[in-house]
Amino acid sequence: MSELFQSVSYLNGVGAKTQQALADLGIVTIQDLLYYFPLRYEDLLLKSVAEAIDQEKIVLNGVVASNPVLRRFGYKKTLLVVRLLLDNETIPVSFFNQPWLQEKFIVGKQVLVYGRWNADKRSLTGMKALSTTNFSKESLDAVYPTNKKLHQKTLVKLIRQAVTKYSDQALEICDSDLRRKYHLLTETQIIQGMHFPQTLKQAQAARRSAKFRELYLYQLRLAYLKQQDQNSSIGVRENYNEEYVQQFVQQFGFELTQAQQRVLGEILQDMKSPQAMNRLLQGDVGSGKTAVAATAMFAAVTAGYQASLMAPTEILAQQHYLKLCPLFAQFQLTTVLLTSALTPAQRAQELSKIKSGRYNIIIGTQALFQTDVSYQRLGLVIIDEQHRFGVEQRRSLRQKGQSPDVLLMTATPIPRTLAITYYGEMDLSIIDELPAGRKRVETFWLRFNKMDQVQHFLKLQLQQQAQIFVIAPLISESEKMDLHNAEEIYQQLQQEFSQYRIALLHGQMGADQKDTVMQNFQDRQIDILVSTTVVEVGVDVPNASVMVIYNADRFGLSQLHQLRGRVGRGLRQSYCILLADPHNKTAIERLRIMTQTNDGFKLAQKDLQLRGFGDLFGNKQSGIPDFKVADPLADEPMLLTAHQEVQQLFASDPSLTHHLQLRTYLQSQQLDNLD
Ligand code: ADP
Ligand code: MG
């Protein structure tokens, strides 16, 4: 297998320039080239001109009747015309801007040309001259994604060279049992069938096997990582104090739901074990993840460790701090909030206290933790609402310091496909129950011409001491987008509701200002909070029971669900009003489904359907594997099969001693290939 990992520069015809062009396409080794699969194929139909219809793409088989004529015009433009003798007719074929073809057309020689047939003029606009040797009647021509620096033809030539010389060395990812069971091709067959299929059927069979291979390989990597973590991680064994933990839970003022108790049990179990925890806690908006997290942190401290909590925004970090600090203080635990509001001197002081162990609990945003915070004895890291956190980021976190336990929390309910794909190396805990007594948030979609009704409704709610969130897509007026903005709405509402207390909140305000506003809203000093999506995740103000979202069609489903999750947290009946004049069908569908269900899981699945896979999780930075042939969503059954097979493989041969080749292969893979 070593030769496959050689640089492409080992191939004939690859100089520094070509090597760079290939690298730009992500092709570095010969192996990369072998698995650089075509996007699609062009059907090359060999037809007689009698059968061909106007503008159809066909292949003509003829003899060169006269010397080709090359004309140059304009800047770098050329026209090459050659006359082909078919059965009993001469057909002119013209090629634009392919002057090099001139040499191919030697009078008397048999040639194949591919192009677009013009029935009127009985001529062909040539696109390609094909080789007569390996052309069958149904031949297919692979089309590769490429860039300006590298011509399709050069790429095809190099691939042909690589396939000829090296394809038989490819390592079998799927063993013969697996191949027999699922009718899969061998690695060599896949490579040849993908690049140079003779028939459409062959191309399809190769693609099916290539998809399985890709999904299987990805699952293998995740399982292997998980395995490695379990073997190698000398995690921390946190012998927490059960009695204290019980006492801590009792002071919440509510009983944990069954689901909260169950996941807490799973987490504590992991913490007690010597292996490092690597767990994802999933629970719909408002399901009470924070209480679970707080208890786990408390437990870590009773075992003599520090615990940290990372939030995605400063507002959320602040809120966690305000809520948790007093809870912990009752048990003499010390908590620090690391925010950007600290002066360098203050920050340095706090950092030294963290290092010396004076603080038990450290709360902040992810950004604040990226700079080097050193701990005295870190046992547990909790990351809140951070589903955009790649496999590698998660691993690097764990590898920091003493291999602390890691708990990721997310309100984004993850359909099975996604969970297997993106969190395959983690254990999963699910809170599938909301605290008792929660009322469904009644959701309405209204067009802007119904604004009067909305205002009337808000007045009634305000009279009943409700607090209201008003969400706008922009902070201030934008020339580019015809959308409502927070500043404008804030001013309008001040006129409309002059007897009420209204405040503005957005990301451009200073950390201090934001804190004050949030605190005032918490303390019911504010009736209406006009905000951008800075309140999207996690914000918890139980008395707030109404949310109005302007230009709601501008938000994605999961975002709307997150926003709506800010209300319906207390005992009041809560409402969510979506204001929108949507322009397209998908937007209408999103708004409808929001009015129909509060179930985050259903919404996530719908979101997946409406937006597709890549879009939901954003770009590469989000740690999403880049699938080349497979589509985890469309190929879900195959993904599940691959997953099962990998599970079985690792169950029967945990250290891959009977699959040494696979192990070597997995070891040789750069870890960052995952992200
Ligand atoms: P999320 O899972 O969205 O982070 P939170 O942890 O913010 O949810 O909890 C939402 C609200 O529900 C909070 O006000 C919290 O105090 C309350 N809560 C959590 N667990 C329970 C429970 N078991 N019974 C009643 N209220 C609860
Ligand atoms: Mg939360």
XYZ file of C-alpha atoms and ligand atoms in Angstrom:
703
model
C 0.000 0.000 0.000
C 2.982 2.277 0.443
C 3.193 3.197 -3.224
C -0.327 4.542 -3.146
C 0.732 7.130 -0.634
C 3.471 8.439 -2.860
C 3.151 11.896 -4.240
C 1.462 12.328 -7.608
C 4.783 13.698 -8.815
C 5.824 10.068 -9.270
C 3.549 9.905 -12.292
C 4.888 10.730 -15.714
C 4.059 14.219 -16.789
C 3.542 15.740 -13.359
C 5.844 18.703 -12.890
C 5.720 21.293 -10.157
C 2.946 23.220 -11.865
C 0.662 20.255 -12.391
C 1.409 19.045 -8.913
C 0.232 22.372 -7.531
C -2.873 22.353 -9.713
C -3.695 18.864 -8.438
C -3.069 19.917 -4.860
C -5.586 22.704 -5.354
C -8.123 20.007 -6.106
C -7.134 18.173 -2.959
C -5.111 15.561 -4.820
C -1.727 14.990 -3.221
C -1.051 11.281 -3.374
C -1.635 8.660 -6.022
C -4.332 7.276 -3.796
C -6.096 10.661 -3.868
C -6.029 10.564 -7.632
C -7.414 7.037 -7.809
C -10.341 8.107 -5.670
C -10.925 11.415 -7.390
C -14.180 10.289 -8.895
C -16.063 11.897 -11.786
C -19.106 14.027 -11.184
C -21.016 12.493 -14.050
C -20.613 10.860 -17.420
C -21.347 11.990 -20.874
C -23.232 9.436 -22.829
C -21.452 8.819 -26.064
C -23.969 7.481 -28.495
C -22.629 6.030 -31.665
C -25.276 6.740 -34.238
C -25.624 6.900 -37.959
C -26.516 10.386 -39.165
C -29.749 8.960 -40.501
C -30.885 8.141 -36.961
C -29.657 11.346 -35.314
C -32.051 14.134 -34.499
C -31.279 17.831 -34.586
C -29.053 19.121 -31.748
C -28.495 15.650 -30.368
C -25.062 14.798 -29.029
C -23.670 11.878 -30.992
C -20.495 10.130 -31.966
C -19.633 9.819 -35.633
C -17.342 7.152 -36.936
C -15.706 8.113 -40.224
C -12.582 8.476 -42.313
C -10.752 11.780 -42.646
C -11.529 12.930 -46.190
C -9.266 15.959 -46.527
C -6.623 17.894 -44.659
C -8.170 19.869 -41.801
C -8.259 23.647 -42.187
C -7.314 25.779 -39.219
C -8.361 29.402 -39.054
C -7.346 31.866 -36.374
C -9.388 34.891 -35.539
C -9.626 37.352 -32.717
C -7.442 36.857 -29.714
C -6.575 33.195 -29.282
C -9.673 31.993 -31.091
C -9.471 29.212 -33.603
C -11.753 27.201 -35.832
C -10.703 23.829 -37.124
C -12.776 22.260 -39.886
C -12.324 18.709 -41.014
C -14.430 16.703 -43.473
C -15.331 13.161 -42.504
C -16.394 10.527 -44.965
C -19.193 8.394 -43.559
C -20.980 5.586 -45.414
C -21.859 7.613 -48.463
C -21.763 11.201 -47.358
C -19.134 13.755 -46.345
C -19.886 15.643 -43.137
C -18.084 18.836 -42.112
C -17.049 18.867 -38.463
C -15.943 22.112 -36.825
C -14.017 22.431 -33.591
C -13.696 25.749 -31.804
C -10.529 26.551 -29.892
C -8.964 23.116 -29.998
C -6.183 23.765 -32.513
C -4.144 20.839 -31.243
C -6.637 18.425 -32.775
C -5.260 19.304 -36.183
C -2.572 16.639 -35.839
C -5.117 13.943 -35.112
C -6.850 14.212 -38.445
C -4.670 12.513 -41.033
C -6.261 11.901 -44.398
C -7.448 8.319 -44.743
C -7.376 7.618 -41.015
C -10.442 6.350 -39.189
C -11.607 8.644 -36.373
C -14.374 9.022 -33.832
C -15.694 12.475 -33.077
C -18.193 13.506 -30.467
C -20.339 16.570 -30.918
C -23.678 18.206 -31.507
C -25.511 17.282 -34.695
C -27.016 20.000 -36.848
C -29.654 18.312 -38.999
C -30.296 21.361 -41.207
C -26.748 21.920 -42.249
C -25.881 18.229 -41.967
C -22.805 19.151 -39.980
C -21.353 18.462 -36.576
C -20.090 20.929 -33.980
C -17.297 18.825 -32.637
C -16.585 18.658 -28.929
C -14.106 15.831 -28.694
C -11.994 13.545 -30.778
C -12.085 10.094 -29.227
C -9.695 7.240 -29.267
C -10.857 4.415 -31.510
C -9.180 1.719 -29.446
C -11.235 1.593 -26.278
C -14.572 2.750 -27.456
C -17.649 0.568 -27.229
C -21.027 1.355 -28.679
C -22.391 2.569 -25.331
C -19.232 4.284 -24.190
C -19.303 6.795 -21.364
C -16.999 9.675 -20.843
C -16.230 10.715 -17.290
C -16.519 14.401 -16.424
C -14.380 15.563 -13.514
C -14.609 18.614 -11.344
C -11.511 20.608 -12.142
C -10.130 24.126 -12.109
C -8.691 26.559 -14.604
C -5.149 25.412 -14.021
C -5.804 21.849 -14.997
C -7.419 20.728 -18.213
C -9.955 17.866 -18.101
C -7.818 16.044 -20.607
C -4.651 16.256 -18.552
C -6.560 15.062 -15.538
C -8.055 12.129 -17.419
C -4.645 11.175 -18.749
C -3.108 11.187 -15.293
C -5.998 9.221 -13.876
C -5.649 6.682 -16.640
C -1.980 6.343 -15.886
C -2.607 5.966 -12.152
C -5.401 3.450 -12.680
C -3.289 1.358 -15.029
C -0.248 1.304 -12.798
C -1.665 1.266 -9.310
C -5.338 0.330 -9.086
C -4.564 -3.303 -8.301
C -2.690 -2.197 -5.194
C -5.705 -0.533 -3.638
C -6.468 -1.801 -0.184
C -9.780 -3.629 0.224
C -11.817 -1.670 2.720
C -14.719 -4.104 2.527
C -13.615 -7.717 2.982
C -14.889 -10.575 0.851
C -17.682 -11.535 3.282
C -19.018 -8.036 3.204
C -18.712 -7.852 -0.554
C -20.610 -11.085 -0.980
C -23.290 -10.080 1.508
C -24.050 -6.753 -0.135
C -22.986 -7.502 -3.695
C -20.145 -5.048 -3.642
C -17.314 -4.730 -6.100
C -13.652 -5.042 -5.250
C -11.610 -1.923 -4.819
C -10.015 -2.286 -8.252
C -13.397 -2.812 -9.877
C -14.724 0.281 -8.143
C -11.834 2.412 -9.329
C -12.012 1.181 -12.907
C -15.774 1.266 -13.054
C -15.943 4.803 -11.724
C -13.324 6.236 -14.056
C -13.622 4.218 -17.222
C -16.963 2.465 -17.373
C -17.792 0.672 -20.554
C -21.514 0.771 -19.925
C -23.935 2.766 -17.836
C -24.701 -0.327 -15.816
C -21.078 -0.738 -14.905
C -20.861 2.891 -13.857
C -23.904 2.520 -11.635
C -22.623 -0.627 -9.972
C -19.284 1.037 -9.290
C -20.955 4.097 -7.810
C -23.114 2.018 -5.501
C -20.075 0.205 -4.155
C -18.097 3.438 -3.913
C -20.846 4.954 -1.804
C -20.924 2.028 0.546
C -17.155 2.103 0.799
C -17.149 5.772 1.680
C -19.831 5.466 4.350
C -18.265 2.332 5.764
C -14.853 3.922 5.897
C -16.181 6.964 7.697
C -17.907 4.817 10.275
C -14.740 2.791 10.633
C -12.751 5.888 11.407
C -15.196 7.074 14.018
C -15.352 3.671 15.669
C -11.595 3.461 15.594
C -11.247 6.876 17.214
C -13.704 5.929 19.884
C -11.844 2.710 20.495
C -8.540 4.511 20.737
C -9.915 7.063 23.143
C -11.216 4.325 25.347
C -7.959 2.434 25.343
C -5.593 5.298 25.713
C -7.403 7.913 27.680
C -6.166 7.886 31.166
C -9.133 9.973 32.085
C -9.929 11.217 35.510
C -11.781 9.063 37.989
C -14.026 11.418 39.854
C -15.083 9.887 43.111
C -17.814 12.353 43.826
C -19.733 12.511 47.053
C -23.159 10.978 46.481
C -24.683 12.516 49.558
C -23.646 16.050 48.660
C -24.875 15.526 45.147
C -28.283 14.490 46.473
C -28.391 17.608 48.606
C -27.472 19.762 45.664
C -30.278 18.331 43.550
C -32.761 18.965 46.334
C -32.214 22.691 46.371
C -33.405 23.253 42.788
C -36.950 23.911 43.894
C -38.288 21.316 41.482
C -37.944 17.617 41.027
C -35.835 16.396 38.190
C -37.860 14.716 35.480
C -37.362 11.002 34.901
C -35.367 11.812 31.812
C -33.135 14.272 33.653
C -32.465 11.673 36.328
C -31.628 9.050 33.748
C -29.112 11.152 31.840
C -27.605 12.454 35.054
C -27.054 8.827 36.028
C -25.320 8.156 32.719
C -23.096 11.181 33.128
C -22.148 10.431 36.730
C -21.381 6.870 35.749
C -18.935 8.137 33.127
C -17.366 10.541 35.585
C -16.761 7.809 38.106
C -15.117 5.570 35.548
C -11.389 5.954 34.866
C -12.014 6.562 31.175
C -12.579 10.050 29.915
C -16.216 10.843 29.266
C -17.058 11.827 25.740
C -20.773 12.350 25.738
C -23.372 14.335 23.872
C -26.396 15.462 25.852
C -29.309 16.209 23.650
C -32.510 17.718 24.943
C -35.106 19.908 23.340
C -35.238 23.579 24.161
C -36.406 23.985 27.757
C -35.940 20.361 28.712
C -33.671 21.370 31.593
C -30.158 20.593 30.491
C -28.696 23.288 32.725
C -29.809 21.604 35.936
C -28.169 18.382 34.789
C -24.987 20.221 33.840
C -24.854 22.069 37.154
C -25.209 18.834 39.086
C -22.416 17.199 37.105
C -20.140 20.191 37.755
C -20.998 20.113 41.408
C -20.180 16.401 41.543
C -16.794 17.046 39.930
C -15.962 19.583 42.612
C -16.941 17.218 45.425
C -14.393 14.835 43.918
C -11.720 17.493 44.209
C -11.714 18.763 40.620
C -12.507 21.984 38.840
C -15.279 22.150 36.257
C -15.758 24.569 33.400
C -18.738 25.586 31.324
C -18.426 27.119 27.874
C -21.313 28.983 26.335
C -21.610 30.140 22.720
C -22.360 33.788 23.595
C -21.449 36.222 26.327
C -25.078 36.751 27.191
C -25.512 33.096 27.798
C -22.313 32.792 29.795
C -23.444 35.690 31.923
C -26.832 34.132 32.432
C -25.379 30.796 33.443
C -23.162 32.602 35.887
C -26.000 34.569 37.457
C -28.088 31.466 37.831
C -25.447 29.018 38.955
C -23.195 31.147 41.126
C -25.723 31.422 44.007
C -26.575 27.712 43.779
C -22.933 26.766 44.081
C -22.282 29.417 46.728
C -24.734 27.725 49.079
C -22.272 24.862 49.163
C -19.244 27.129 49.521
C -18.153 26.619 45.911
C -16.452 29.517 44.155
C -17.418 30.477 40.622
C -15.761 32.828 38.163
C -17.084 34.348 34.973
C -14.475 35.058 32.327
C -15.847 37.742 30.061
C -14.369 40.170 27.606
C -15.445 42.928 30.009
C -12.507 42.134 32.274
C -9.500 44.458 32.091
C -6.199 42.727 31.295
C -5.145 43.162 34.914
C -8.378 41.681 36.230
C -8.152 38.881 33.783
C -4.587 38.051 34.766
C -5.666 37.981 38.372
C -8.590 35.665 37.695
C -6.408 33.374 35.601
C -3.910 33.021 38.397
C -6.727 32.168 40.790
C -7.951 29.524 38.366
C -4.472 28.119 38.154
C -4.016 27.997 41.888
C -7.352 26.280 42.302
C -9.075 29.132 44.149
C -12.010 28.821 41.758
C -13.978 25.606 41.552
C -16.208 26.541 38.644
C -15.149 28.508 35.567
C -17.747 29.910 33.200
C -17.100 31.728 29.930
C -17.441 31.683 26.176
C -15.561 29.372 23.911
C -13.401 32.248 22.712
C -12.270 32.935 26.240
C -11.107 29.415 26.647
C -9.140 29.312 23.451
C -6.442 31.472 24.918
C -4.443 29.489 27.359
C -6.284 29.098 30.568
C -4.485 26.701 32.859
C -6.226 24.903 35.604
C -5.118 23.433 38.826
C -7.079 20.258 38.314
C -9.685 20.240 35.593
C -12.024 17.276 35.752
C -15.023 18.222 33.636
C -15.649 20.455 30.632
C -19.200 21.212 29.564
C -19.907 22.865 26.252
C -23.367 24.331 25.958
C -25.327 24.701 22.731
C -22.360 24.048 20.591
C -23.318 21.605 17.900
C -21.004 23.235 15.437
C -18.041 21.665 17.008
C -16.089 19.252 14.875
C -14.690 15.878 15.748
C -11.182 17.298 15.804
C -12.053 20.235 17.998
C -13.641 17.859 20.436
C -10.584 15.656 20.456
C -8.148 18.513 20.875
C -10.160 19.674 23.832
C -9.886 16.317 25.490
C -6.216 16.051 24.756
C -5.624 19.313 26.572
C -4.230 18.887 30.022
C -5.362 15.962 32.048
C -7.878 14.495 29.642
C -10.946 15.838 31.429
C -14.432 14.468 30.973
C -16.245 16.241 28.162
C -19.972 16.795 27.905
C -21.456 18.511 24.896
C -24.977 19.852 25.229
C -27.257 20.649 22.350
C -30.878 21.514 21.886
C -30.716 20.608 18.240
C -32.460 17.293 18.084
C -30.464 15.112 15.861
C -32.060 12.641 13.509
C -30.388 9.266 13.678
C -28.547 9.733 10.418
C -26.862 12.851 11.652
C -26.040 11.416 15.022
C -24.300 8.421 13.504
C -22.482 10.551 11.022
C -21.294 13.417 13.132
C -21.232 12.184 16.651
C -20.403 8.572 15.923
C -17.430 8.643 18.242
C -19.443 9.988 21.173
C -21.911 8.446 23.576
C -25.369 9.872 23.454
C -27.767 10.849 26.260
C -31.201 12.139 25.442
C -33.647 14.113 27.585
C -36.867 13.177 25.853
C -39.291 14.756 28.275
C -40.186 18.311 29.250
C -40.766 19.342 32.874
C -44.377 18.755 33.887
C -46.902 21.513 33.482
C -45.318 23.070 30.436
C -47.923 24.427 28.084
C -47.524 24.296 24.366
C -46.422 27.633 22.949
C -49.322 28.738 20.750
C -47.829 29.865 17.484
C -49.421 32.068 14.835
C -48.248 33.273 11.492
C -49.591 36.667 10.442
C -48.878 38.896 7.501
C -47.752 42.444 8.136
C -51.127 43.853 7.160
C -52.480 42.308 10.373
C -50.224 44.482 12.523
C -53.205 46.107 14.247
C -54.332 42.781 15.598
C -50.843 42.032 16.829
C -50.640 45.321 18.699
C -54.032 44.772 20.246
C -52.953 41.342 21.409
C -49.706 42.670 22.862
C -51.630 45.307 24.826
C -53.826 42.647 26.396
C -50.794 40.593 27.306
C -48.966 43.563 28.812
C -52.018 44.334 30.939
C -51.599 40.852 32.387
C -47.972 41.599 33.288
C -46.535 39.441 30.550
C -43.021 40.191 29.341
C -42.434 40.244 25.624
C -39.538 39.475 23.326
C -39.574 41.192 19.937
C -37.023 39.815 17.487
C -35.735 41.560 14.363
C -33.406 40.194 11.681
C -31.226 43.330 11.590
C -29.853 45.832 14.077
C -30.307 48.934 11.975
C -31.549 49.941 8.583
C -29.861 48.304 5.643
C -29.774 49.641 2.131
C -29.409 46.222 0.683
C -32.209 44.419 2.416
C -35.775 45.425 2.768
C -36.130 44.047 6.271
C -37.295 45.359 9.595
C -34.622 46.355 12.055
C -34.408 46.447 15.820
C -33.787 50.203 16.100
C -36.794 51.114 13.997
C -39.061 48.695 15.847
C -37.786 49.975 19.169
C -38.751 53.531 18.236
C -42.158 52.532 16.925
C -42.965 50.532 20.011
C -41.931 53.401 22.254
C -44.590 55.527 20.629
C -47.195 52.801 20.527
C -46.639 51.548 24.072
C -45.463 54.702 25.767
C -46.611 53.654 29.253
C -44.425 50.520 29.164
C -40.719 49.994 29.657
C -38.983 49.045 26.470
C -35.324 48.161 25.909
C -33.044 47.367 23.027
C -30.497 44.547 22.852
C -28.081 43.628 20.099
C -24.637 42.282 19.431
C -22.990 45.639 18.806
C -23.625 46.789 22.355
C -20.843 46.467 24.910
C -20.780 43.457 27.196
C -21.648 45.609 30.214
C -24.611 47.186 28.487
C -25.924 43.843 27.384
C -25.594 42.436 30.868
C -27.512 45.331 32.379
C -30.331 44.959 29.890
C -30.599 41.201 30.405
C -30.493 41.634 34.153
C -33.254 44.234 34.026
C -35.370 41.981 31.882
C -34.844 39.111 34.326
C -35.861 41.402 37.191
C -39.029 42.450 35.358
C -37.783 46.014 35.033
C -38.437 45.771 31.322
C -41.729 44.866 29.658
C -40.685 44.617 26.053
C -37.222 43.586 24.932
C -36.491 44.378 21.307
C -33.580 42.235 20.250
C -31.708 40.602 17.447
C -31.001 36.898 17.516
C -28.449 37.389 20.291
C -31.123 35.842 22.500
C -31.400 32.856 20.195
C -29.835 30.245 22.382
C -30.243 29.431 25.992
C -31.630 32.667 27.390
C -33.911 31.762 30.248
C -36.457 34.294 31.525
C -39.410 32.215 32.708
C -41.787 35.132 33.053
C -41.414 36.094 29.402
C -44.371 34.547 27.645
C -44.752 36.295 24.312
C -42.395 36.364 21.387
C -42.892 38.338 18.206
C -40.551 37.598 15.322
C -40.330 40.118 12.482
C -39.531 38.817 8.988
C -39.817 35.304 10.343
C -39.410 33.884 6.842
C -35.789 35.016 7.032
C -34.936 32.487 9.693
C -34.315 28.782 9.388
C -36.527 26.280 11.144
C -34.088 25.314 13.847
C -33.389 28.961 14.507
C -37.094 29.752 14.822
C -37.475 26.831 17.175
C -34.565 28.058 19.285
C -35.990 31.553 19.385
C -39.429 30.297 20.298
C -37.822 28.260 23.063
C -37.197 31.519 24.967
C -40.878 31.535 25.897
C -43.011 28.777 27.360
C -40.551 28.320 30.219
C -42.781 29.300 33.078
C -46.352 28.629 34.122
C -47.987 31.172 31.836
C -49.598 30.234 28.568
C -47.081 31.446 26.015
C -47.427 32.734 22.479
C -45.213 33.108 19.475
C -46.215 35.402 16.650
C -44.433 35.040 13.347
C -44.707 38.128 11.164
C -43.894 37.479 7.540
C -44.894 38.038 3.946
C -42.999 35.095 2.520
C -41.996 34.992 -1.106
C -41.447 31.341 -1.713
C -42.924 27.945 -1.041
C -40.247 26.672 1.301
C -40.622 29.718 3.519
C -44.384 29.218 3.630
C -43.874 25.607 4.547
C -41.484 26.527 7.333
C -43.949 28.995 8.812
C -46.797 26.482 8.593
C -44.916 23.719 10.311
C -43.919 26.123 13.076
C -47.590 26.793 13.788
C -48.340 23.080 13.759
C -45.759 21.620 16.098
C -43.571 22.398 19.093
C -41.678 19.172 18.722
C -38.041 19.927 18.039
C -37.403 16.492 16.651
C -40.128 16.782 14.028
C -38.866 20.233 13.119
C -35.303 19.017 12.746
C -36.373 16.290 10.386
C -38.451 18.693 8.370
C -35.509 21.063 8.280
C -33.324 18.316 6.952
C -35.844 17.629 4.210
C -36.258 21.258 3.254
C -32.641 22.275 3.341
C -30.685 19.157 2.593
C -27.718 17.864 4.428
C -24.759 20.146 3.925
C -26.757 23.249 4.522
C -28.060 22.241 7.899
C -24.682 21.949 9.439
C -23.029 24.717 7.527
C -19.598 24.640 6.041
C -16.417 22.723 6.532
C -15.382 24.588 9.624
C -18.303 23.037 11.385
C -16.479 19.743 11.352
C -18.636 18.106 8.789
C -17.120 15.321 6.784
C -16.986 16.037 3.142
C -18.642 13.103 1.429
C -17.664 12.738 -2.191
C -19.978 10.103 -3.599
C -22.368 9.279 -0.791
C -25.115 11.506 0.532
C -25.875 10.495 4.121
C -29.426 11.726 3.774
C -30.353 10.179 0.450
C -28.348 7.048 1.189
C -29.611 6.664 4.727
C -30.402 2.928 4.519
C -26.899 2.297 3.273
C -25.454 4.456 6.034
C -27.342 2.464 8.647
C -26.117 -0.803 7.169
C -22.536 0.436 7.127
C -22.924 1.571 10.711
C -24.234 -1.818 11.832
C -21.483 -3.664 10.060
C -18.821 -1.508 11.671
C -20.366 -2.027 15.098
C -20.300 -5.767 14.548
C -16.763 -5.690 13.302
C -15.535 -3.864 16.377
C -17.612 -6.039 18.679
C -16.024 -9.203 17.343
C -12.537 -7.838 16.753
C -12.054 -4.773 18.976
C -8.410 -4.158 18.277
C -8.683 -5.221 14.620
C -6.121 -7.987 15.120
C -7.851 -10.005 12.439
C -8.049 -7.018 10.162
C -4.505 -5.796 10.377
C -4.601 -4.182 6.987
C -7.525 -2.046 8.043
C -5.808 -1.099 11.236
C -2.675 -0.022 9.449
C -4.782 1.930 7.032
C -6.697 3.691 9.780
C -3.505 4.485 11.625
C -1.995 5.955 8.516
C -4.928 8.266 8.005
C -4.374 11.777 9.154
C -6.859 12.474 11.869
C -7.734 15.822 10.435
C -9.070 14.064 7.384
C -12.210 13.662 9.380
C -13.023 17.321 9.472
P -32.484 24.013 28.309
O -32.537 22.550 28.228
O -33.166 24.680 27.153
O -31.119 24.545 28.557
P -32.980 25.039 30.908
O -32.008 24.212 31.601
O -32.669 26.466 30.643
O -33.396 24.357 29.550
O -34.350 24.891 31.694
C -35.513 25.567 31.279
C -36.320 26.028 32.472
O -36.935 24.914 33.096
C -35.474 26.684 33.528
O -36.180 27.811 34.014
C -35.320 25.632 34.595
O -35.156 26.195 35.869
C -36.606 24.861 34.497
N -36.514 23.444 34.843
C -35.497 22.593 34.559
N -35.766 21.350 35.002
C -36.989 21.403 35.560
C -37.841 20.420 36.199
N -37.456 19.164 36.352
N -39.042 20.849 36.649
C -39.417 22.121 36.507
N -38.686 23.090 35.927
C -37.474 22.742 35.450
Mg -29.648 25.678 27.999
